[in-house]
Amino acid sequence: MNHCDPAELREPYDGTPLCRSALSAHPMEQFHTWFTQAHTAGLAEPNAMVLATVEPSGAPRVRTVLLKGYDRSGLRFFTNYTSRKGRALAGEPRVGAVFPWHPIRRQVVISGRVEYLSDEENDAYFARRPRGSQIGAWASERQSSRVEGRAELDALYAQFDSVWPEGEEIPRPAYWGGFRIRPVEVEFWQGRPDRMHDRFRYLLVGGDPADETWEIDRLSP
């Protein structure tokens, strides 16, 4: 079998140095700075994050989801609560997430716990979605379950598309909503030459969400 040898794929990591003195005191403030820079740099979907959950069996499972909001309290994403990840999160709220911003030699690694968003937050975001995405949420009620083929999915979409005429408000399905990841550990990773990367970890060491205390350490690459 002729193939490209992954061991021979090498890219120089020549990112800007990351210094302790340049870091914000709160990880979500630092995340805001980096997320803004990733967006400004023109990265495709800088809000794409790899989310790791724990299956009922105890096995890890990962997939990419889209970040749809953040503030000092954490990061928000939306999904079908009855999907495989929705069921996993209902049973085990501990998660991990990674923002892999390879073109700018950066990544953010987050560990924390999820909590359900309120109906008000869910309704507000659902109302902002394009009509097609709203219909898609209804058509994918059985997300993660087996289907016979594409025709079955298209038929479901057409079925729900006919329920609400163009311009009519589409309600949010009860099984669809969001989670907030409340971080307890956040690492900011900046690629540097010769694999001598800059890594800083924020660790929540005390306080409630209104008065958090974060410890910041440099980690060995």
Tab-separated table of C-alpha atoms in Angstrom:
chain	number	residue	atom	x	y	z
A	1	MET	CA	0.000	0.000	0.000
A	2	ASN	CA	1.474	3.317	-1.065
A	3	HIS	CA	0.640	6.120	1.279
A	4	CYS	CA	1.988	9.281	2.802
A	5	ASP	CA	4.017	8.577	5.939
A	6	PRO	CA	2.509	10.655	8.796
A	7	ALA	CA	5.864	10.558	10.604
A	8	GLU	CA	7.358	12.633	7.784
A	9	LEU	CA	4.739	15.383	7.973
A	10	ARG	CA	6.396	18.245	9.799
A	11	GLU	CA	5.308	21.853	10.154
A	12	PRO	CA	7.296	24.548	11.983
A	13	TYR	CA	5.414	25.983	14.961
A	14	ASP	CA	6.592	29.554	14.821
A	15	GLY	CA	3.897	31.237	16.861
A	16	THR	CA	4.196	34.427	18.865
A	17	PRO	CA	5.610	33.806	22.372
A	18	LEU	CA	3.018	33.557	25.130
A	19	CYS	CA	4.136	35.193	28.374
A	20	ARG	CA	2.622	34.975	31.842
A	21	SER	CA	2.508	38.766	32.081
A	22	ALA	CA	0.239	38.938	29.018
A	23	LEU	CA	-2.438	36.618	30.416
A	24	SER	CA	-5.783	37.804	31.764
A	25	ALA	CA	-6.651	36.939	35.350
A	26	HIS	CA	-9.757	34.981	34.302
A	27	PRO	CA	-9.603	32.169	31.701
A	28	MET	CA	-12.764	33.272	29.903
A	29	GLU	CA	-11.324	36.765	29.444
A	30	GLN	CA	-8.217	35.173	27.928
A	31	PHE	CA	-10.448	32.952	25.803
A	32	HIS	CA	-12.265	36.036	24.532
A	33	THR	CA	-8.940	37.563	23.444
A	34	TRP	CA	-7.831	34.435	21.612
A	35	PHE	CA	-11.232	33.703	20.079
A	36	THR	CA	-11.391	37.244	18.716
A	37	GLN	CA	-7.907	36.875	17.239
A	38	ALA	CA	-8.788	33.501	15.684
A	39	HIS	CA	-11.852	35.064	14.064
A	40	THR	CA	-9.890	38.100	12.860
A	41	ALA	CA	-7.247	35.781	11.366
A	42	GLY	CA	-9.931	34.350	9.085
A	43	LEU	CA	-9.963	30.807	10.424
A	44	ALA	CA	-12.795	28.658	9.090
A	45	GLU	CA	-15.321	28.154	11.873
A	46	PRO	CA	-13.155	29.207	14.832
A	47	ASN	CA	-16.150	28.272	17.018
A	48	ALA	CA	-15.770	24.567	16.146
A	49	MET	CA	-14.747	22.636	19.244
A	50	VAL	CA	-14.033	18.955	19.778
A	51	LEU	CA	-16.244	17.797	22.648
A	52	ALA	CA	-15.428	14.687	24.693
A	53	THR	CA	-18.090	12.955	26.783
A	54	VAL	CA	-18.264	9.737	28.802
A	55	GLU	CA	-20.523	6.916	27.634
A	56	PRO	CA	-22.617	4.915	30.132
A	57	SER	CA	-20.064	2.117	29.627
A	58	GLY	CA	-17.308	4.447	30.832
A	59	ALA	CA	-15.738	4.745	27.378
A	60	PRO	CA	-14.856	8.214	26.057
A	61	ARG	CA	-16.445	9.545	22.867
A	62	VAL	CA	-15.586	12.674	20.883
A	63	ARG	CA	-17.201	14.755	18.144
A	64	THR	CA	-17.112	18.323	16.847
A	65	VAL	CA	-19.821	20.764	17.930
A	66	LEU	CA	-20.204	24.493	17.416
A	67	LEU	CA	-19.777	27.033	20.195
A	68	LYS	CA	-22.772	29.379	20.166
A	69	GLY	CA	-21.956	31.754	23.011
A	70	TYR	CA	-19.672	32.376	25.950
A	71	ASP	CA	-19.175	34.679	28.929
A	72	ARG	CA	-17.389	34.513	32.276
A	73	SER	CA	-19.677	31.678	33.394
A	74	GLY	CA	-18.677	29.353	30.555
A	75	LEU	CA	-19.331	28.214	26.995
A	76	ARG	CA	-22.696	27.394	25.387
A	77	PHE	CA	-23.607	24.862	22.707
A	78	PHE	CA	-26.887	23.335	21.551
A	79	THR	CA	-27.987	19.841	20.628
A	80	ASN	CA	-30.750	17.251	20.722
A	81	TYR	CA	-31.093	16.189	24.352
A	82	THR	CA	-32.077	12.652	23.268
A	83	SER	CA	-29.015	12.219	21.025
A	84	ARG	CA	-26.111	10.018	22.013
A	85	LYS	CA	-24.153	12.940	23.439
A	86	GLY	CA	-27.279	14.342	25.103
A	87	ARG	CA	-27.872	11.054	26.900
A	88	ALA	CA	-24.201	10.802	27.841
A	89	LEU	CA	-24.238	14.304	29.326
A	90	ALA	CA	-27.396	13.527	31.290
A	91	GLY	CA	-25.606	10.603	32.929
A	92	GLU	CA	-22.137	12.138	33.336
A	93	PRO	CA	-21.808	15.942	33.210
A	94	ARG	CA	-17.994	16.005	33.143
A	95	VAL	CA	-16.634	16.959	29.719
A	96	GLY	CA	-13.524	17.985	27.859
A	97	ALA	CA	-13.303	20.339	24.872
A	98	VAL	CA	-10.570	21.483	22.490
A	99	PHE	CA	-10.447	24.421	20.097
A	100	PRO	CA	-7.828	23.322	17.509
A	101	TRP	CA	-6.734	26.565	15.887
A	102	HIS	CA	-3.892	24.982	13.896
A	103	PRO	CA	-3.351	27.782	11.318
A	104	ILE	CA	-2.356	30.203	14.087
A	105	ARG	CA	-0.489	27.527	16.089
A	106	ARG	CA	-2.855	27.666	19.045
A	107	GLN	CA	-5.245	25.469	20.926
A	108	VAL	CA	-7.422	25.860	24.000
A	109	VAL	CA	-8.138	22.789	26.119
A	110	ILE	CA	-11.039	22.910	28.586
A	111	SER	CA	-12.211	20.563	31.328
A	112	GLY	CA	-15.428	21.167	33.227
A	113	ARG	CA	-19.009	20.189	33.882
A	114	VAL	CA	-22.130	20.925	31.880
A	115	GLU	CA	-25.428	22.302	33.078
A	116	TYR	CA	-28.692	22.668	31.166
A	117	LEU	CA	-29.592	26.083	29.812
A	118	SER	CA	-32.949	27.573	30.749
A	119	ASP	CA	-36.007	27.396	28.498
A	120	GLU	CA	-35.694	31.150	28.007
A	121	GLU	CA	-32.108	30.820	26.744
A	122	ASN	CA	-33.055	27.900	24.506
A	123	ASP	CA	-36.071	29.692	23.025
A	124	ALA	CA	-34.087	32.868	22.387
A	125	TYR	CA	-31.346	31.064	20.487
A	126	PHE	CA	-33.732	28.790	18.545
A	127	ALA	CA	-35.632	31.839	17.316
A	128	ARG	CA	-32.364	33.226	15.866
A	129	ARG	CA	-31.615	30.098	13.811
A	130	PRO	CA	-32.276	30.053	10.069
A	131	ARG	CA	-35.606	28.503	9.141
A	132	GLY	CA	-33.883	25.523	7.523
A	133	SER	CA	-31.963	24.761	10.711
A	134	GLN	CA	-35.178	24.994	12.726
A	135	ILE	CA	-36.862	22.489	10.412
A	136	GLY	CA	-33.777	20.307	10.644
A	137	ALA	CA	-34.095	20.169	14.431
A	138	TRP	CA	-37.609	18.764	14.048
A	139	ALA	CA	-36.581	16.349	11.306
A	140	SER	CA	-33.692	14.956	13.392
A	141	GLU	CA	-35.760	14.113	16.461
A	142	ARG	CA	-34.190	10.635	16.486
A	143	GLN	CA	-30.645	11.982	16.210
A	144	SER	CA	-27.940	9.302	16.421
A	145	SER	CA	-30.413	6.491	15.658
A	146	ARG	CA	-30.168	4.234	12.604
A	147	VAL	CA	-31.937	5.233	9.370
A	148	GLU	CA	-32.490	3.248	6.174
A	149	GLY	CA	-31.110	5.890	3.843
A	150	ARG	CA	-30.979	9.514	2.765
A	151	ALA	CA	-34.488	9.315	1.331
A	152	GLU	CA	-35.878	8.750	4.820
A	153	LEU	CA	-34.175	11.895	6.099
A	154	ASP	CA	-35.334	13.984	3.146
A	155	ALA	CA	-38.915	12.756	3.628
A	156	LEU	CA	-38.834	13.761	7.286
A	157	TYR	CA	-37.534	17.216	6.402
A	158	ALA	CA	-40.238	17.675	3.752
A	159	GLN	CA	-42.887	16.530	6.221
A	160	PHE	CA	-41.985	19.146	8.809
A	161	ASP	CA	-41.301	21.790	6.187
A	162	SER	CA	-44.955	21.532	5.161
A	163	VAL	CA	-46.232	22.027	8.714
A	164	TRP	CA	-45.208	25.686	8.992
A	165	PRO	CA	-45.707	28.007	5.999
A	166	GLU	CA	-42.856	30.332	5.065
A	167	GLY	CA	-42.754	33.257	7.483
A	168	GLU	CA	-44.630	31.472	10.269
A	169	GLU	CA	-42.884	31.134	13.620
A	170	ILE	CA	-41.535	27.646	14.249
A	171	PRO	CA	-41.581	26.513	17.889
A	172	ARG	CA	-38.587	24.900	19.536
A	173	PRO	CA	-38.852	21.116	19.993
A	174	ALA	CA	-38.980	20.167	23.668
A	175	TYR	CA	-36.096	17.728	23.140
A	176	TRP	CA	-33.777	20.395	21.704
A	177	GLY	CA	-31.745	22.827	23.805
A	178	GLY	CA	-28.403	23.878	25.121
A	179	PHE	CA	-25.707	23.169	27.659
A	180	ARG	CA	-23.237	25.445	29.393
A	181	ILE	CA	-19.745	24.150	30.101
A	182	ARG	CA	-18.526	25.573	33.398
A	183	PRO	CA	-14.734	25.263	33.240
A	184	VAL	CA	-12.641	24.037	36.140
A	185	GLU	CA	-9.396	23.837	34.143
A	186	VAL	CA	-8.374	25.701	30.983
A	187	GLU	CA	-5.088	25.410	29.123
A	188	PHE	CA	-3.821	27.871	26.531
A	189	TRP	CA	-1.280	26.295	24.190
A	190	GLN	CA	0.905	28.336	21.860
A	191	GLY	CA	3.109	26.492	19.362
A	192	ARG	CA	6.800	27.412	19.390
A	193	PRO	CA	9.866	26.268	17.417
A	194	ASP	CA	11.496	22.897	18.149
A	195	ARG	CA	8.376	21.749	20.020
A	196	MET	CA	9.253	24.043	22.947
A	197	HIS	CA	5.670	25.241	23.197
A	198	ASP	CA	4.253	27.778	25.642
A	199	ARG	CA	1.547	26.226	27.829
A	200	PHE	CA	-0.362	27.938	30.635
A	201	ARG	CA	-3.021	26.267	32.762
A	202	TYR	CA	-5.785	27.999	34.690
A	203	LEU	CA	-7.030	25.865	37.579
A	204	LEU	CA	-10.120	26.730	39.613
A	205	VAL	CA	-9.002	26.530	43.234
A	206	GLY	CA	-11.906	28.092	45.105
A	207	GLY	CA	-14.839	30.424	45.154
A	208	ASP	CA	-18.312	30.343	43.664
A	209	PRO	CA	-19.156	31.389	40.084
A	210	ALA	CA	-19.601	35.001	41.218
A	211	ASP	CA	-16.222	35.143	42.969
A	212	GLU	CA	-13.874	32.603	41.406
A	213	THR	CA	-10.213	32.138	42.246
A	214	TRP	CA	-7.959	30.822	39.486
A	215	GLU	CA	-4.379	29.606	39.824
A	216	ILE	CA	-2.184	30.043	36.723
A	217	ASP	CA	0.810	27.779	36.071
A	218	ARG	CA	3.236	27.392	33.207
A	219	LEU	CA	3.452	23.760	32.073
A	220	SER	CA	6.380	21.974	30.492
A	221	PRO	CA	5.886	21.372	26.783
